[in-house]
Short mmCIF file of C-alpha atoms in Angstrom, two decimals:
data_model
loop_
_atom_site.label_atom_id
_atom_site.label_comp_id
_atom_site.label_asym_id
_atom_site.label_seq_id
_atom_site.Cartn_x
_atom_site.Cartn_y
_atom_site.Cartn_z
CA MET A 1 134.97 110.88 116.99
CA THR A 2 131.64 112.52 116.19
CA THR A 3 129.09 112.09 118.97
CA ARG A 4 125.68 110.64 118.33
CA ARG A 5 124.02 113.98 119.08
CA GLN A 6 126.32 115.82 116.64
CA PHE A 7 125.64 113.18 113.99
CA LEU A 8 121.87 113.42 114.40
CA THR A 9 121.82 117.20 114.54
CA THR A 10 123.73 117.38 111.25
CA ALA A 11 121.38 114.85 109.67
CA VAL A 12 118.22 116.62 110.84
CA LEU A 13 119.35 120.00 109.55
CA ALA A 14 120.28 118.52 106.20
CA ALA A 15 117.23 116.26 105.79
CA PRO A 16 115.19 118.52 103.48
CA PHE A 17 118.16 118.99 101.16
CA VAL A 18 118.70 115.46 99.81
CA GLN A 19 121.36 115.52 97.12
CA THR A 20 122.02 113.22 94.19
CA LEU A 21 125.16 111.36 93.22
CA ALA A 22 126.05 109.17 90.25
CA LYS A 23 123.87 106.25 89.21
CA THR A 24 124.75 102.63 89.85
CA ALA A 25 127.49 101.33 87.54
CA PRO A 26 126.27 98.41 85.35
CA GLU A 27 129.50 96.46 85.67
CA PHE A 28 128.54 95.27 89.16
CA HIS A 29 126.30 92.60 87.69
CA GLY A 30 127.78 89.35 89.04
CA ALA A 31 129.72 91.05 91.85
CA ILE A 32 129.94 89.37 95.25
CA VAL A 33 128.66 91.55 98.08
CA GLY A 34 128.11 91.11 101.80
CA HIS A 35 130.11 89.72 104.68
CA GLY A 36 130.57 86.66 106.83
CA THR A 37 127.82 84.08 106.42
CA HIS A 38 125.68 86.48 104.37
CA ARG A 39 127.39 86.98 101.03
CA TYR A 40 125.56 87.26 97.71
CA SER A 41 126.11 87.47 93.97
CA VAL A 42 124.38 90.40 92.29
CA ASP A 43 121.91 89.68 89.48
CA LYS A 44 120.82 92.93 87.85
CA LEU A 45 119.16 91.11 84.97
CA TRP A 46 116.80 89.00 87.10
CA SER A 47 113.56 90.69 86.03
CA GLN A 48 112.22 89.48 82.68
CA ALA A 49 109.52 92.15 82.54
CA ASP A 50 109.35 94.23 79.37
CA ALA A 51 109.76 97.90 80.25
CA ALA A 52 107.79 98.88 77.15
CA LYS A 53 104.76 96.86 78.30
CA THR A 54 105.00 96.94 82.10
CA PRO A 55 107.02 100.02 83.05
CA VAL A 56 107.75 100.90 86.66
CA LYS A 57 108.52 104.19 88.32
CA ASP A 58 109.78 103.53 91.85
CA CYS A 59 109.94 99.90 92.97
CA HIS A 60 108.92 100.42 96.56
CA GLU A 61 108.43 97.04 98.20
CA MET A 62 108.16 93.30 97.57
CA VAL A 63 106.78 90.29 99.45
CA GLN A 64 106.70 86.55 98.84
CA VAL A 65 103.46 84.64 99.40
CA PRO A 66 103.23 80.97 100.48
CA ASP A 67 102.93 79.58 96.94
CA GLY A 68 106.33 81.14 96.13
CA ARG A 69 105.16 84.05 93.99
CA LEU A 70 106.71 87.46 94.50
CA PHE A 71 104.51 90.58 94.55
CA LEU A 72 106.21 93.88 93.72
CA LEU A 73 104.60 97.23 94.57
CA THR A 74 105.34 100.21 92.33
CA ASN A 75 103.90 103.71 92.12
CA HIS A 76 103.34 103.49 88.37
CA LYS A 77 99.59 104.07 88.04
CA GLN A 78 99.31 101.48 85.25
CA ASN A 79 101.26 98.82 87.13
CA ASN A 80 100.89 99.06 90.91
CA VAL A 81 101.60 95.35 91.35
CA LEU A 82 103.81 93.07 89.26
CA ILE A 83 103.82 89.34 90.04
CA TYR A 84 106.97 87.26 89.49
CA ASP A 85 108.31 83.78 90.02
CA VAL A 86 111.69 83.42 91.69
CA LYS A 87 113.43 83.07 88.32
CA GLY A 88 112.25 86.52 87.27
CA ALA A 89 109.45 85.58 84.88
CA LEU A 90 106.52 88.01 84.97
CA LEU A 91 103.36 86.10 85.85
CA GLY A 92 100.89 88.95 85.88
CA GLN A 93 100.11 92.49 86.95
CA TRP A 94 97.25 94.64 88.19
CA THR A 95 96.70 98.17 89.39
CA LEU A 96 94.59 100.25 91.74
CA GLY A 97 95.56 103.41 89.89
CA MET A 98 97.66 104.64 92.82
CA SER A 99 100.34 107.25 92.17
CA GLY A 100 101.52 107.07 95.80
CA ALA A 101 101.61 103.30 96.35
CA HIS A 102 104.35 102.88 98.95
CA GLY A 103 103.91 100.15 101.58
CA LEU A 104 103.19 96.45 100.93
CA THR A 105 102.52 93.83 103.61
CA PHE A 106 101.30 90.24 103.29
CA HIS A 107 99.23 88.63 106.02
CA ASP A 108 96.83 85.70 106.07
CA GLY A 109 96.20 85.56 102.33
CA HIS A 110 95.84 89.29 101.74
CA LEU A 111 97.98 92.28 100.82
CA TYR A 112 97.89 95.55 102.74
CA ILE A 113 98.83 98.57 100.63
CA CYS A 114 99.65 102.03 101.96
CA GLU A 115 99.30 104.99 99.63
CA THR A 116 100.99 108.19 100.76
CA THR A 117 98.04 110.24 99.48
CA GLY A 118 96.14 108.98 102.54
CA ARG A 119 94.82 105.44 101.93
CA VAL A 120 95.42 102.03 103.47
CA VAL A 121 93.61 99.13 101.82
CA LYS A 122 93.43 95.39 102.30
CA VAL A 123 93.20 93.54 98.98
CA THR A 124 93.05 90.02 97.60
CA LEU A 125 96.02 88.70 95.67
CA ASP A 126 94.26 89.62 92.44
CA GLY A 127 93.71 93.22 93.52
CA GLN A 128 90.15 93.30 94.87
CA ILE A 129 89.71 95.73 97.77
CA VAL A 130 88.03 94.08 100.78
CA LEU A 131 88.72 96.72 103.45
CA GLU A 132 89.80 100.35 103.58
CA LEU A 133 90.96 101.83 106.87
CA PRO A 134 89.53 105.12 108.13
CA ASN A 135 91.45 108.25 107.21
CA PRO A 136 92.29 109.90 110.56
CA THR A 137 92.02 113.43 109.19
CA LYS A 138 88.45 112.72 108.07
CA GLU A 139 87.34 110.72 111.11
CA GLY A 140 88.46 113.10 113.86
CA ILE A 141 91.36 110.89 114.95
CA TYR A 142 93.79 113.67 114.01
CA LYS A 143 93.59 117.37 114.70
CA PRO A 144 92.55 119.45 111.66
CA ASN A 145 96.11 120.62 111.00
CA GLU A 146 97.70 117.15 111.18
CA ALA A 147 98.62 115.60 107.84
CA TYR A 148 98.21 111.91 107.01
CA ALA A 149 100.59 110.17 104.58
CA PRO A 150 100.88 106.47 105.56
CA THR A 151 103.98 104.61 104.47
CA GLU A 152 103.74 101.11 105.97
CA SER A 153 101.48 98.68 107.79
CA ALA A 154 101.91 95.55 109.87
CA VAL A 155 99.43 93.00 111.19
CA ALA A 156 99.70 91.52 114.69
CA PRO A 157 98.94 87.86 115.46
CA ASN A 158 95.45 88.83 116.71
CA GLY A 159 94.68 90.69 113.48
CA ASP A 160 95.19 94.24 114.75
CA ILE A 161 96.58 96.49 112.01
CA TYR A 162 99.35 99.01 112.72
CA VAL A 163 99.95 101.87 110.30
CA ALA A 164 103.08 104.06 110.27
CA ASP A 165 102.30 107.63 109.21
CA GLY A 166 105.87 108.13 108.08
CA TYR A 167 105.37 111.03 105.69
CA GLY A 168 102.64 112.68 107.71
CA SER A 169 102.25 113.39 111.43
CA GLN A 170 104.54 110.56 112.62
CA TYR A 171 102.01 108.52 114.58
CA VAL A 172 101.67 104.77 114.62
CA LEU A 173 97.94 104.03 114.45
CA ARG A 174 96.28 100.84 115.63
CA PHE A 175 93.08 99.42 114.13
CA ASP A 176 91.29 96.15 114.82
CA LYS A 177 90.90 93.58 112.05
CA SER A 178 87.58 95.09 110.99
CA GLY A 179 89.18 98.52 110.56
CA LYS A 180 87.90 100.14 113.77
CA PHE A 181 90.38 102.64 115.22
CA ILE A 182 91.79 101.60 118.62
CA SER A 183 94.63 103.95 119.53
CA LYS A 184 97.74 105.76 118.36
CA PHE A 185 101.15 106.63 119.77
CA GLY A 186 104.18 108.63 118.74
CA GLY A 187 103.89 111.95 116.98
CA LYS A 188 106.49 114.33 115.62
CA SER A 189 109.78 115.01 117.39
CA THR A 190 112.67 117.30 116.56
CA GLN A 191 114.95 116.06 119.34
CA PRO A 192 117.99 113.89 118.51
CA VAL A 193 117.01 111.40 121.22
CA ASN A 194 113.34 111.05 122.16
CA PRO A 195 112.15 107.42 122.37
CA GLY A 196 108.49 107.05 121.49
CA LYS A 197 108.39 110.12 119.25
CA PHE A 198 109.38 110.02 115.59
CA MET A 199 111.16 112.09 112.97
CA GLN A 200 110.31 109.72 110.13
CA ALA A 201 108.50 106.53 111.12
CA HIS A 202 109.05 105.10 107.67
CA GLY A 203 108.44 101.41 108.28
CA VAL A 204 106.85 99.05 110.77
CA ALA A 205 106.83 95.26 111.26
CA ILE A 206 105.82 92.65 113.80
CA ASP A 207 108.81 90.95 115.41
CA THR A 208 107.93 87.50 116.75
CA ARG A 209 111.48 86.30 117.35
CA GLY A 210 111.13 86.58 121.13
CA GLY A 211 108.58 85.30 123.60
CA GLU A 212 106.35 88.36 123.17
CA PRO A 213 105.41 89.87 119.79
CA LEU A 214 106.82 93.38 119.47
CA LEU A 215 106.36 96.20 117.01
CA VAL A 216 109.58 97.41 115.40
CA VAL A 217 109.44 100.89 113.85
CA THR A 218 111.94 102.49 111.50
CA GLU A 219 113.35 105.86 112.56
CA ARG A 220 114.93 106.79 109.24
CA ILE A 221 116.18 110.30 110.09
CA ARG A 222 117.65 109.10 113.39
CA ASN A 223 119.20 106.00 111.78
CA GLU A 224 117.38 103.75 114.23
CA PHE A 225 115.05 100.84 114.71
CA ASN A 226 112.90 101.02 117.84
CA TRP A 227 110.91 98.21 119.43
CA PHE A 228 107.59 98.70 121.22
CA LYS A 229 105.07 96.55 123.01
CA LEU A 230 101.87 96.23 121.04
CA ASP A 231 100.29 98.89 123.27
CA GLY A 232 102.95 101.42 122.22
CA THR A 233 105.28 101.17 125.23
CA HIS A 234 108.89 101.68 124.18
CA VAL A 235 111.20 98.71 124.85
CA ARG A 236 114.56 99.32 123.18
CA GLY A 237 116.33 100.77 120.17
CA VAL A 238 119.27 100.03 117.87
CA TYR A 239 121.31 102.89 116.39
CA LEU A 240 122.86 102.45 112.91
CA PRO A 241 124.96 105.58 112.33
CA GLY A 242 125.02 106.65 108.69
CA ALA A 243 122.22 104.31 107.58
CA TYR A 244 118.96 106.00 106.60
CA VAL A 245 117.07 102.75 106.76
CA SER A 246 113.78 101.71 105.17
CA ARG A 247 111.31 99.24 106.62
CA PRO A 248 112.44 96.38 108.88
CA VAL A 249 112.00 92.91 107.39
CA ILE A 250 112.08 90.01 109.84
CA HIS A 251 113.15 86.68 108.36
CA GLY A 252 114.33 83.78 110.48
CA THR A 253 116.51 85.12 113.26
CA ASN A 254 117.62 88.23 111.38
CA LEU A 255 116.36 91.71 110.51
CA TYR A 256 116.98 92.98 106.96
CA SER A 257 116.56 96.49 105.63
CA GLY A 258 117.34 98.55 102.60
CA VAL A 259 119.40 101.66 103.26
CA CYS A 260 117.81 104.28 101.05
CA PHE A 261 120.14 107.19 101.76
CA GLY A 262 123.70 107.05 103.06
CA ALA A 263 126.41 109.18 104.57
CA LYS A 264 129.87 109.99 103.28
CA PRO A 265 133.03 109.88 105.39
CA ASN A 266 132.76 112.85 107.78
CA ASP A 267 129.58 114.03 106.03
CA TYR A 268 126.45 112.64 107.63
CA ARG A 269 123.80 114.25 105.48
CA MET A 270 121.21 112.23 103.53
CA TRP A 271 122.96 111.51 100.26
CA GLN A 272 121.21 109.79 97.40
CA SER A 273 122.92 106.97 95.50
CA ARG A 274 124.69 105.84 98.68
CA GLY A 275 122.38 102.91 99.36
CA PHE A 276 123.11 99.34 100.42
CA VAL A 277 121.47 96.54 102.41
CA THR A 278 122.04 95.93 106.10
CA ILE A 279 121.44 92.72 108.07
CA LEU A 280 121.16 92.50 111.86
CA ASP A 281 121.15 89.39 114.02
CA ALA A 282 118.71 88.63 116.84
CA ASP A 283 120.76 90.72 119.26
CA GLY A 284 120.63 93.80 117.03
CA LYS A 285 124.23 93.48 115.87
CA VAL A 286 125.01 94.26 112.22
CA ILE A 287 126.50 91.14 110.63
CA SER A 288 126.57 92.02 106.92
CA ASN A 289 126.16 95.04 104.65
CA PRO A 290 125.73 93.92 101.01
CA GLY A 291 126.95 96.87 98.96
CA GLY A 292 128.40 98.54 102.06
CA HIS A 293 131.57 98.33 104.10
CA ALA A 294 131.91 95.49 106.57
CA PRO A 295 130.40 96.44 109.94
CA GLU A 296 132.94 97.46 112.59
CA TYR A 297 132.45 97.85 116.32
CA GLU A 298 134.72 99.82 118.63
CA ASN A 299 134.27 99.45 122.38
CA GLY A 300 130.81 98.06 121.74
CA SER A 301 129.70 100.94 119.50
CA LEU A 302 129.00 100.55 115.81
CA LYS A 303 131.12 102.74 113.53
CA VAL A 304 129.47 104.76 110.78
CA LEU A 305 127.99 102.55 108.06
CA LEU A 306 128.99 103.55 104.54
CA GLN A 307 128.45 102.35 101.01
CA ASP A 308 131.44 100.38 99.72
CA GLN A 309 130.75 100.31 95.97
CA PRO A 310 127.82 101.80 94.02
CA VAL A 311 126.10 98.49 93.38
CA PHE A 312 122.82 100.17 94.37
CA ASN A 313 121.41 103.68 94.29
CA ASN A 314 118.61 104.04 96.84
CA CYS A 315 117.49 100.77 98.43
CA HIS A 316 113.87 101.12 99.49
CA ASP A 317 113.16 97.51 100.46
CA VAL A 318 114.59 94.03 100.60
CA CYS A 319 112.56 90.83 100.27
CA VAL A 320 113.95 87.52 101.55
CA ASP A 321 112.65 84.37 99.84
CA THR A 322 112.38 80.85 101.22
CA GLN A 323 115.87 80.01 99.91
CA GLY A 324 117.51 83.00 101.61
CA ASP A 325 117.99 84.94 98.37
CA LEU A 326 117.29 88.68 98.45
CA TYR A 327 115.42 91.02 96.11
CA VAL A 328 116.31 94.69 96.37
CA CYS A 329 113.75 97.32 95.37
CA GLN A 330 114.97 100.84 94.64
CA TRP A 331 113.46 104.31 94.78
CA ASN A 332 114.42 107.06 92.31
CA SER A 333 116.95 104.84 90.56
CA GLY A 334 116.20 105.17 86.87
CA ASN A 335 113.03 103.04 86.85
CA VAL A 336 115.02 99.85 87.39
CA TYR A 337 113.37 96.56 88.28
CA PRO A 338 114.49 94.76 91.46
CA TYR A 339 117.93 93.18 91.58
CA LYS A 340 118.25 89.66 92.94
CA LEU A 341 121.06 88.74 95.32
CA HIS A 342 121.81 85.01 95.19
CA ARG A 343 122.98 83.65 98.54
CA GLU A 344 126.59 82.47 98.38
CA SER A 345 127.17 81.38 101.96
#
């Protein structure tokens, strides 16, 4: 049995050398994936967008707004945002000309977009910028040698904005609702276990399932989610061996995430085209892995999570709609539009 430290050490050493496997096989359209009460039928033909008119590059993230529309964020400079209905019809599109559009969050009638080139903006649903957060490298929040490449944002109940610098210096930054910088926590770590420091703080979300709102942060390289008080105090973590997870998505009592990179049996490096979706209950237990093997626990410890069949390549995000159906966005997967997973049970 490989220890957690051995697993993480192998992953960290291999992280810069991501390798590519075969692309998703088309015959999985209509396949049933998932486990227990969370099983789904795969719809690869959901999107009715015309690739000749509205091409995408990487489909990074998707959210549903209260009127039911789905907003997809891509890093295609001509089509940063595509707007769908739940049946897959394209309702509209707009762009901010971003080549690094990466993180998409909806809160109180607005979208928050993170661009890995160093911008975080708050926009209306039709793409008008109403607020841009300070860049910490330009405002003296960071040291001169600290890079800034934000990947995700989240908005607390009081309006405070949290930004995960997942491709930069690995801080989580806190701003008030007007964009004034408040504080930061985290920073880079190279240790296999170091709560409060990050190797790749890829995603962030507000978790309101308990009595106190908490901030949950993705630790992709460590295969973890970590929860913090809103002041940055570490509370707990959940370890998902083999799953190089993307942002946490809280819906109902569960946490959903796309697994962008995956392991192989006895090979825990970051492999491309090994993606799937993982679903955790309120206690942090994995209950379903659409596209992956059924979760197994041994003496209370989760066994390595692995892709079952190549339904997906690299799952960058999962959106859950009001009916419990899922939409899976993929990075570096042949410019495919999101797949829809229809809830079976």
